[in-house]
Short mmCIF file of C-alpha atoms in Angstrom, two decimals:
data_model
loop_
_atom_site.label_atom_id
_atom_site.label_comp_id
_atom_site.label_asym_id
_atom_site.label_seq_id
_atom_site.Cartn_x
_atom_site.Cartn_y
_atom_site.Cartn_z
CA UNK A 1 95.04 109.11 112.47
CA UNK A 2 92.67 107.45 114.92
CA UNK A 3 94.95 105.57 117.31
CA UNK A 4 94.20 104.52 120.88
CA UNK A 5 95.95 106.67 123.49
CA UNK A 6 98.09 103.82 124.81
CA UNK A 7 99.78 103.59 121.41
CA UNK A 8 100.63 107.29 121.44
CA UNK A 9 102.91 107.13 124.47
CA UNK A 10 106.51 108.23 123.90
CA UNK A 11 108.17 105.84 126.35
CA UNK A 12 108.12 102.16 127.28
CA UNK A 13 109.21 100.45 130.49
CA UNK A 14 111.17 97.30 129.73
CA UNK A 15 110.86 94.89 132.67
CA UNK A 16 113.08 92.07 131.40
CA UNK A 17 115.16 91.00 128.40
CA UNK A 18 115.69 87.43 127.17
CA UNK A 19 117.94 85.84 124.57
CA UNK A 20 116.68 82.79 122.68
CA UNK A 21 118.54 81.17 119.78
CA UNK A 22 120.56 84.33 119.22
CA UNK A 23 117.48 86.58 119.23
CA UNK A 24 116.71 89.25 121.83
CA UNK A 25 113.27 89.91 123.34
CA UNK A 26 112.39 92.90 125.48
CA UNK A 27 109.23 92.60 127.60
CA UNK A 28 106.87 95.28 128.91
CA UNK A 29 103.53 95.33 130.71
CA UNK A 30 102.24 97.96 128.31
CA UNK A 31 103.75 99.33 125.12
CA UNK A 32 103.14 102.04 122.51
CA UNK A 33 104.06 99.39 119.92
CA UNK A 34 100.96 97.75 118.43
CA UNK A 35 101.36 93.92 118.45
CA UNK A 36 101.48 91.98 115.19
CA UNK A 37 98.36 89.98 114.41
CA UNK A 38 96.11 91.66 116.99
CA UNK A 39 92.74 92.14 115.32
CA UNK A 40 94.32 90.92 112.06
CA UNK A 41 96.50 94.03 111.87
CA UNK A 42 100.23 94.38 111.29
CA UNK A 43 102.35 95.50 114.21
CA UNK A 44 104.49 98.60 114.67
CA UNK A 45 108.17 98.91 113.90
CA UNK A 46 110.65 101.45 115.16
CA UNK A 47 113.29 101.79 117.88
CA UNK A 48 113.60 101.43 121.63
CA UNK A 49 116.62 103.29 123.01
CA UNK A 50 117.97 103.44 119.46
CA UNK A 51 117.69 99.64 119.02
CA UNK A 52 115.57 98.39 116.10
CA UNK A 53 112.30 96.61 116.86
CA UNK A 54 111.80 93.73 114.40
CA UNK A 55 108.55 92.18 115.65
CA UNK A 56 105.99 92.73 118.40
CA UNK A 57 103.59 90.21 119.91
CA UNK A 58 101.45 89.56 122.95
CA UNK A 59 102.73 86.87 125.33
CA UNK A 60 100.32 86.30 128.17
CA UNK A 61 99.83 89.62 129.93
CA UNK A 62 103.06 91.06 128.49
CA UNK A 63 104.14 92.67 125.23
CA UNK A 64 107.28 91.12 123.70
CA UNK A 65 109.48 93.16 121.37
CA UNK A 66 112.03 91.34 119.26
CA UNK A 67 115.01 93.68 119.09
CA UNK A 68 118.31 93.55 117.22
CA UNK A 69 120.48 93.69 120.35
CA UNK A 70 120.15 93.41 124.08
CA UNK A 71 119.10 96.35 126.24
CA UNK A 72 118.93 96.60 130.03
CA UNK A 73 115.56 96.85 131.80
CA UNK A 74 114.44 100.44 132.26
CA UNK A 75 112.31 103.24 130.85
CA UNK A 76 113.21 104.30 127.32
CA UNK A 77 112.16 106.75 124.64
CA UNK A 78 110.62 105.10 121.57
CA UNK A 79 110.58 106.12 117.92
CA UNK A 80 107.77 104.49 115.94
CA UNK A 81 107.70 104.41 112.11
CA UNK A 82 104.89 106.79 111.20
CA UNK A 83 104.97 105.90 107.50
CA UNK A 84 104.22 102.29 108.40
CA UNK A 85 101.39 103.43 110.67
CA UNK A 86 99.89 105.42 107.78
CA UNK A 87 100.06 102.36 105.54
CA UNK A 88 98.45 100.20 108.25
CA UNK A 89 95.67 102.75 108.72
CA UNK A 90 95.04 102.87 104.96
CA UNK A 91 94.78 99.08 104.72
CA UNK A 92 92.60 98.76 107.83
CA UNK A 93 90.20 101.55 106.95
CA UNK A 94 90.06 100.22 103.40
CA UNK A 95 89.10 96.81 104.75
CA UNK A 96 86.25 98.24 106.81
CA UNK A 97 84.92 100.05 103.74
CA UNK A 98 85.25 97.04 101.45
CA UNK A 99 83.66 94.66 103.96
CA UNK A 100 80.75 97.04 104.37
CA UNK A 101 80.45 97.31 100.58
CA UNK A 102 80.14 93.52 100.17
CA UNK A 103 77.44 93.53 102.84
CA UNK A 104 75.62 96.41 101.10
CA UNK A 105 75.84 95.00 97.57
CA UNK A 106 75.27 91.29 98.16
CA UNK A 107 74.55 90.79 101.88
CA UNK A 108 77.89 88.98 102.25
CA UNK A 109 79.46 89.09 105.71
CA UNK A 110 83.14 89.21 106.57
CA UNK A 111 84.31 86.27 108.70
CA UNK A 112 87.92 87.31 109.26
CA UNK A 113 90.61 89.74 108.15
CA UNK A 114 94.40 89.51 107.98
CA UNK A 115 96.83 92.23 106.98
CA UNK A 116 100.12 91.23 105.38
CA UNK A 117 103.16 93.21 104.33
CA UNK A 118 102.11 93.17 100.65
CA UNK A 119 98.34 92.75 100.71
CA UNK A 120 95.38 92.14 103.00
CA UNK A 121 92.98 89.20 102.91
CA UNK A 122 89.30 89.20 103.78
CA UNK A 123 87.45 85.90 104.23
CA UNK A 124 83.84 86.26 103.11
CA UNK A 125 81.02 83.99 104.22
CA UNK A 126 80.14 82.73 100.74
CA UNK A 127 81.36 79.64 98.81
CA UNK A 128 81.43 81.42 95.44
CA UNK A 129 81.84 85.06 94.49
CA UNK A 130 80.67 86.29 91.10
CA UNK A 131 82.91 88.77 89.27
CA UNK A 132 80.01 91.23 89.02
CA UNK A 133 79.66 91.28 92.81
CA UNK A 134 83.36 91.96 93.20
CA UNK A 135 83.23 94.81 90.66
CA UNK A 136 80.13 96.42 92.18
CA UNK A 137 81.46 96.14 95.73
CA UNK A 138 84.83 97.54 94.68
CA UNK A 139 83.15 100.44 92.87
CA UNK A 140 80.97 101.23 95.90
CA UNK A 141 83.99 101.11 98.21
CA UNK A 142 85.87 103.58 96.02
CA UNK A 143 82.86 105.91 95.81
CA UNK A 144 82.82 105.97 99.62
CA UNK A 145 86.56 106.74 99.59
CA UNK A 146 86.11 109.55 97.07
CA UNK A 147 83.24 111.01 99.11
CA UNK A 148 85.71 111.90 101.87
CA UNK A 149 83.40 110.86 104.68
CA UNK A 150 84.52 111.68 108.21
CA UNK A 151 85.65 108.75 110.35
CA UNK A 152 84.84 108.93 114.05
CA UNK A 153 86.16 107.04 117.06
CA UNK A 154 83.42 106.27 119.59
CA UNK A 155 84.26 105.01 123.08
CA UNK A 156 81.34 103.25 124.77
CA UNK A 157 80.46 99.91 126.39
CA UNK A 158 78.45 96.83 125.43
CA UNK A 159 75.17 98.52 126.32
CA UNK A 160 76.07 101.73 124.56
CA UNK A 161 77.07 99.82 121.42
CA UNK A 162 73.45 98.71 121.05
CA UNK A 163 72.61 102.26 120.02
CA UNK A 164 74.60 101.76 116.80
CA UNK A 165 73.88 99.63 113.77
CA UNK A 166 77.02 97.52 114.04
CA UNK A 167 78.06 95.58 110.96
CA UNK A 168 78.93 92.67 113.25
CA UNK A 169 77.17 92.46 116.66
CA UNK A 170 79.39 92.19 119.72
CA UNK A 171 79.54 89.05 121.81
CA UNK A 172 77.69 89.15 125.12
CA UNK A 173 81.01 88.16 126.71
CA UNK A 174 82.51 91.58 125.93
CA UNK A 175 83.05 93.68 129.06
CA UNK A 176 84.46 97.09 129.79
CA UNK A 177 85.29 99.79 127.29
CA UNK A 178 84.31 99.29 123.65
CA UNK A 179 85.88 101.24 120.79
CA UNK A 180 83.77 101.76 117.68
CA UNK A 181 84.91 103.10 114.31
CA UNK A 182 82.11 104.91 112.50
CA UNK A 183 82.39 105.84 108.82
CA UNK A 184 79.62 108.43 108.35
CA UNK A 185 76.35 106.54 107.82
CA UNK A 186 78.06 103.77 105.87
CA UNK A 187 79.65 101.52 108.52
CA UNK A 188 80.08 101.10 112.26
CA UNK A 189 82.35 98.38 113.61
CA UNK A 190 84.08 97.57 116.88
CA UNK A 191 87.84 97.78 116.31
CA UNK A 192 91.03 98.49 118.26
CA UNK A 193 93.25 99.08 115.22
CA UNK A 194 94.60 102.12 113.38
CA UNK A 195 92.29 104.18 111.19
CA UNK A 196 92.28 107.38 109.20
CA UNK A 197 90.32 110.56 109.94
CA UNK A 198 88.70 110.72 106.52
CA UNK A 199 87.87 108.09 103.87
CA UNK A 200 89.60 110.22 101.23
CA UNK A 201 92.94 109.42 102.88
CA UNK A 202 92.58 105.79 101.78
CA UNK A 203 93.05 107.01 98.21
CA UNK A 204 92.05 103.81 96.43
CA UNK A 205 91.25 100.17 97.11
CA UNK A 206 91.61 97.30 94.65
CA UNK A 207 90.70 93.61 94.84
CA UNK A 208 93.62 91.79 93.19
CA UNK A 209 92.67 88.13 93.56
CA UNK A 210 90.24 85.59 95.06
CA UNK A 211 90.34 81.96 96.13
CA UNK A 212 88.05 79.43 97.77
CA UNK A 213 89.09 78.45 101.31
CA UNK A 214 87.84 76.29 104.17
CA UNK A 215 85.06 74.79 102.11
CA UNK A 216 82.41 77.49 102.30
CA UNK A 217 84.43 80.70 102.36
CA UNK A 218 85.90 82.91 99.66
CA UNK A 219 89.12 84.81 100.37
CA UNK A 220 89.73 88.07 98.59
CA UNK A 221 93.13 89.76 98.32
CA UNK A 222 93.14 93.55 98.36
CA UNK A 223 95.49 96.53 98.43
CA UNK A 224 94.74 100.12 99.42
CA UNK A 225 96.44 103.50 99.54
CA UNK A 226 100.06 103.63 98.39
CA UNK A 227 100.06 99.86 98.00
CA UNK A 228 97.33 100.17 95.37
CA UNK A 229 99.33 102.84 93.54
CA UNK A 230 102.46 100.65 93.56
CA UNK A 231 100.36 97.70 92.37
CA UNK A 232 99.13 99.65 89.35
CA UNK A 233 102.59 101.05 88.63
CA UNK A 234 104.07 97.53 88.67
CA UNK A 235 101.45 95.97 86.42
CA UNK A 236 101.37 98.95 84.08
CA UNK A 237 105.13 98.59 83.65
CA UNK A 238 104.79 94.85 82.96
CA UNK A 239 101.99 95.41 80.44
CA UNK A 240 103.98 98.09 78.62
CA UNK A 241 107.02 95.81 78.37
CA UNK A 242 104.90 92.90 77.12
CA UNK A 243 103.16 95.17 74.65
CA UNK A 244 106.52 96.27 73.26
CA UNK A 245 107.91 92.73 73.15
CA UNK A 246 104.85 91.36 71.36
CA UNK A 247 104.38 94.44 69.12
CA UNK A 248 100.79 94.76 70.22
CA UNK A 249 98.70 97.43 71.89
CA UNK A 250 97.65 96.76 75.47
CA UNK A 251 94.03 96.42 74.32
CA UNK A 252 95.01 93.65 71.88
CA UNK A 253 97.52 91.99 74.19
CA UNK A 254 95.18 89.24 75.40
CA UNK A 255 94.34 88.13 71.85
CA UNK A 256 98.02 88.30 70.87
CA UNK A 257 99.07 86.09 73.81
CA UNK A 258 96.23 83.64 73.13
CA UNK A 259 97.36 83.34 69.49
CA UNK A 260 100.98 82.75 70.55
CA UNK A 261 99.94 80.11 73.07
CA UNK A 262 97.92 78.27 70.43
CA UNK A 263 100.89 78.41 68.07
CA UNK A 264 103.18 77.14 70.83
CA UNK A 265 100.85 74.21 71.58
CA UNK A 266 100.65 73.31 67.89
CA UNK A 267 104.44 73.44 67.57
CA UNK A 268 104.85 71.34 70.73
CA UNK A 269 102.53 68.68 69.32
CA UNK A 270 104.41 68.69 66.02
CA UNK A 271 107.77 68.50 67.80
CA UNK A 272 106.50 65.61 69.91
CA UNK A 273 105.35 63.75 66.79
CA UNK A 274 108.67 64.35 65.01
CA UNK A 275 110.59 63.28 68.14
CA UNK A 276 108.62 60.04 68.33
CA UNK A 277 109.20 59.30 64.64
CA UNK A 278 112.91 60.07 64.97
CA UNK A 279 113.17 57.88 68.08
CA UNK A 280 111.52 55.05 66.14
CA UNK A 281 114.10 55.36 63.36
CA UNK A 282 116.96 55.52 65.88
CA UNK A 283 115.76 52.44 67.74
CA UNK A 284 115.96 50.35 64.59
CA UNK A 285 119.68 51.06 64.19
CA UNK A 286 120.92 50.77 67.76
CA UNK A 287 123.05 48.01 69.13
CA UNK A 288 121.32 45.76 71.61
CA UNK A 289 124.48 44.94 73.53
CA UNK A 290 126.28 46.74 76.34
CA UNK A 291 126.13 50.50 76.89
CA UNK A 292 124.25 52.52 74.25
CA UNK A 293 125.09 56.22 74.51
CA UNK A 294 123.32 59.06 72.64
CA UNK A 295 122.83 62.81 72.98
CA UNK A 296 119.92 64.94 71.81
CA UNK A 297 116.54 66.48 72.57
CA UNK A 298 114.88 65.23 75.77
CA UNK A 299 111.63 64.16 74.08
CA UNK A 300 113.62 61.93 71.72
CA UNK A 301 115.33 60.34 74.71
CA UNK A 302 112.05 59.77 76.54
CA UNK A 303 110.41 58.17 73.52
CA UNK A 304 113.49 56.09 72.84
CA UNK A 305 113.47 54.79 76.41
CA UNK A 306 109.85 53.68 75.96
CA UNK A 307 110.00 52.06 72.51
CA UNK A 308 113.64 50.97 72.24
CA UNK A 309 114.69 47.31 72.37
CA UNK A 310 117.02 47.29 75.37
CA UNK A 311 116.62 43.59 76.26
CA UNK A 312 120.38 43.09 76.44
CA UNK A 313 121.64 46.66 76.81
CA UNK A 314 121.32 49.91 78.78
CA UNK A 315 120.46 53.27 77.19
CA UNK A 316 122.20 56.39 78.48
CA UNK A 317 120.78 59.47 76.74
CA UNK A 318 122.08 62.97 77.57
CA UNK A 319 119.75 65.91 76.80
CA UNK A 320 122.24 68.64 77.76
CA UNK A 321 120.83 68.76 81.26
CA UNK A 322 120.23 65.26 82.56
CA UNK A 323 120.80 61.62 81.66
CA UNK A 324 117.83 59.46 80.69
CA UNK A 325 118.68 55.85 81.55
CA UNK A 326 116.65 52.80 80.51
CA UNK A 327 117.05 49.03 80.32
CA UNK A 328 114.93 45.89 80.35
CA UNK A 329 117.85 43.76 81.49
CA UNK A 330 119.48 45.82 84.22
CA UNK A 331 118.11 47.58 87.29
CA UNK A 332 119.12 51.12 86.28
CA UNK A 333 118.68 52.43 89.83
CA UNK A 334 121.99 50.76 90.70
CA UNK A 335 123.66 52.62 87.84
CA UNK A 336 122.26 55.95 89.05
CA UNK A 337 123.30 55.25 92.64
CA UNK A 338 126.87 54.55 91.59
CA UNK A 339 126.98 57.73 89.44
CA UNK A 340 125.81 59.80 92.41
CA UNK A 341 128.35 58.10 94.66
CA UNK A 342 131.26 58.80 92.31
CA UNK A 343 130.34 62.12 90.67
CA UNK A 344 127.70 63.75 92.85
CA UNK A 345 124.45 65.12 91.47
CA UNK A 346 121.01 63.63 92.06
CA UNK A 347 118.59 61.23 90.46
CA UNK A 348 116.19 58.37 90.82
CA UNK A 349 113.41 56.42 89.18
CA UNK A 350 112.19 52.87 88.62
CA UNK A 351 114.10 49.70 87.81
CA UNK A 352 113.60 50.09 84.04
CA UNK A 353 113.74 53.89 83.77
CA UNK A 354 115.50 56.63 85.72
CA UNK A 355 117.00 60.10 85.45
CA UNK A 356 120.36 61.33 86.62
CA UNK A 357 121.09 65.06 87.06
CA UNK A 358 124.90 65.45 87.08
CA UNK A 359 126.97 68.14 88.71
CA UNK A 360 128.67 68.37 85.32
CA UNK A 361 128.57 66.46 82.04
CA UNK A 362 130.43 63.17 82.24
CA UNK A 363 132.79 61.71 79.68
CA UNK A 364 131.71 58.57 77.86
CA UNK A 365 134.65 56.74 79.37
CA UNK A 366 133.41 57.59 82.85
CA UNK A 367 129.94 56.27 82.09
CA UNK A 368 131.40 53.12 80.55
CA UNK A 369 133.59 52.55 83.59
CA UNK A 370 130.58 52.75 85.92
CA UNK A 371 128.62 50.42 83.64
CA UNK A 372 131.31 47.73 83.87
CA UNK A 373 131.77 48.30 87.59
CA UNK A 374 128.06 47.85 88.34
CA UNK A 375 126.96 45.24 85.83
CA UNK A 376 130.07 43.30 84.75
CA UNK A 377 129.55 40.66 87.41
CA UNK A 378 125.94 40.18 86.39
CA UNK A 379 124.76 40.47 89.98
CA UNK A 380 122.61 43.54 89.26
CA UNK A 381 120.70 42.05 86.35
CA UNK A 382 116.97 41.75 86.88
CA UNK A 383 115.40 38.38 87.44
#
């Protein structure tokens, strides 16, 4: 892998250790551990003196290592997770290739890059990204990967960088040594992160999602290397299970799901209509005095609360999960508050309609007791 020399050191000198909120931080002036977030890249993990390193970040002119337990200042051997470094290099090299592919295919520039534990994001300087552009850029990126182009590390300065066709020009404020990553004749970019020696080591790169961000940018989500393989394994497994459950081939799965969704919508509409009709019938036979208690399907309860004549009563409808409470006479919020006070749970709503989610189903006698306790005096009636 192409890694700067300072990240290949085998020791680190810890100058001080701090404890904050039960967490331990070991500080060093320089460290072979790459900091999280630097250049958009993930940081290293591993051990210092046998103690696990959980997170690494730059703090001023120091490198802070969050460790699992305290260690004394001193010089220690380090053990850095090489598998993680390989994954980081695959994602980072893949990002360079994909960013260059978008520039080649559609003249779209990369604004920023962030590597996460599951996927990487690339913010592109375009408000909308057509699916054809994504496909063509992805195909070009994978052709570059399959071509096994050599990747070179070039150490120069700001003046020397002008001899290369950089994908993104350097700021005039840059001073000192400049590290360039050159991928054959396909891409040259300034970068301090981890990279592979050959594009073939990336294996594969896949765009898995897109979204519009910050008004005029489009964010793409991508995975490369072993992450891409795991992504395909996961979704292949899901598709196979769905195919078996729905007795449909993978090729026909989309049509099968669409048909089921249409059927589900039709059935939901029919159920809603039946519930409304049933609620209408129920409302005609209910008492309009005191506490009216019913149990049933939630849609029936909701319709009943809307159309029922509860001028002199309060409806308490249990749908096997929550209580639907309605009244035109009483402020039902007081009823809900008292239920929560006595039996726990949660709830809320408006004066004429509210829901109460109990910790457990209540007995009718318990509901009736609360009703009399809250409303018997008449003080909580509306108006």
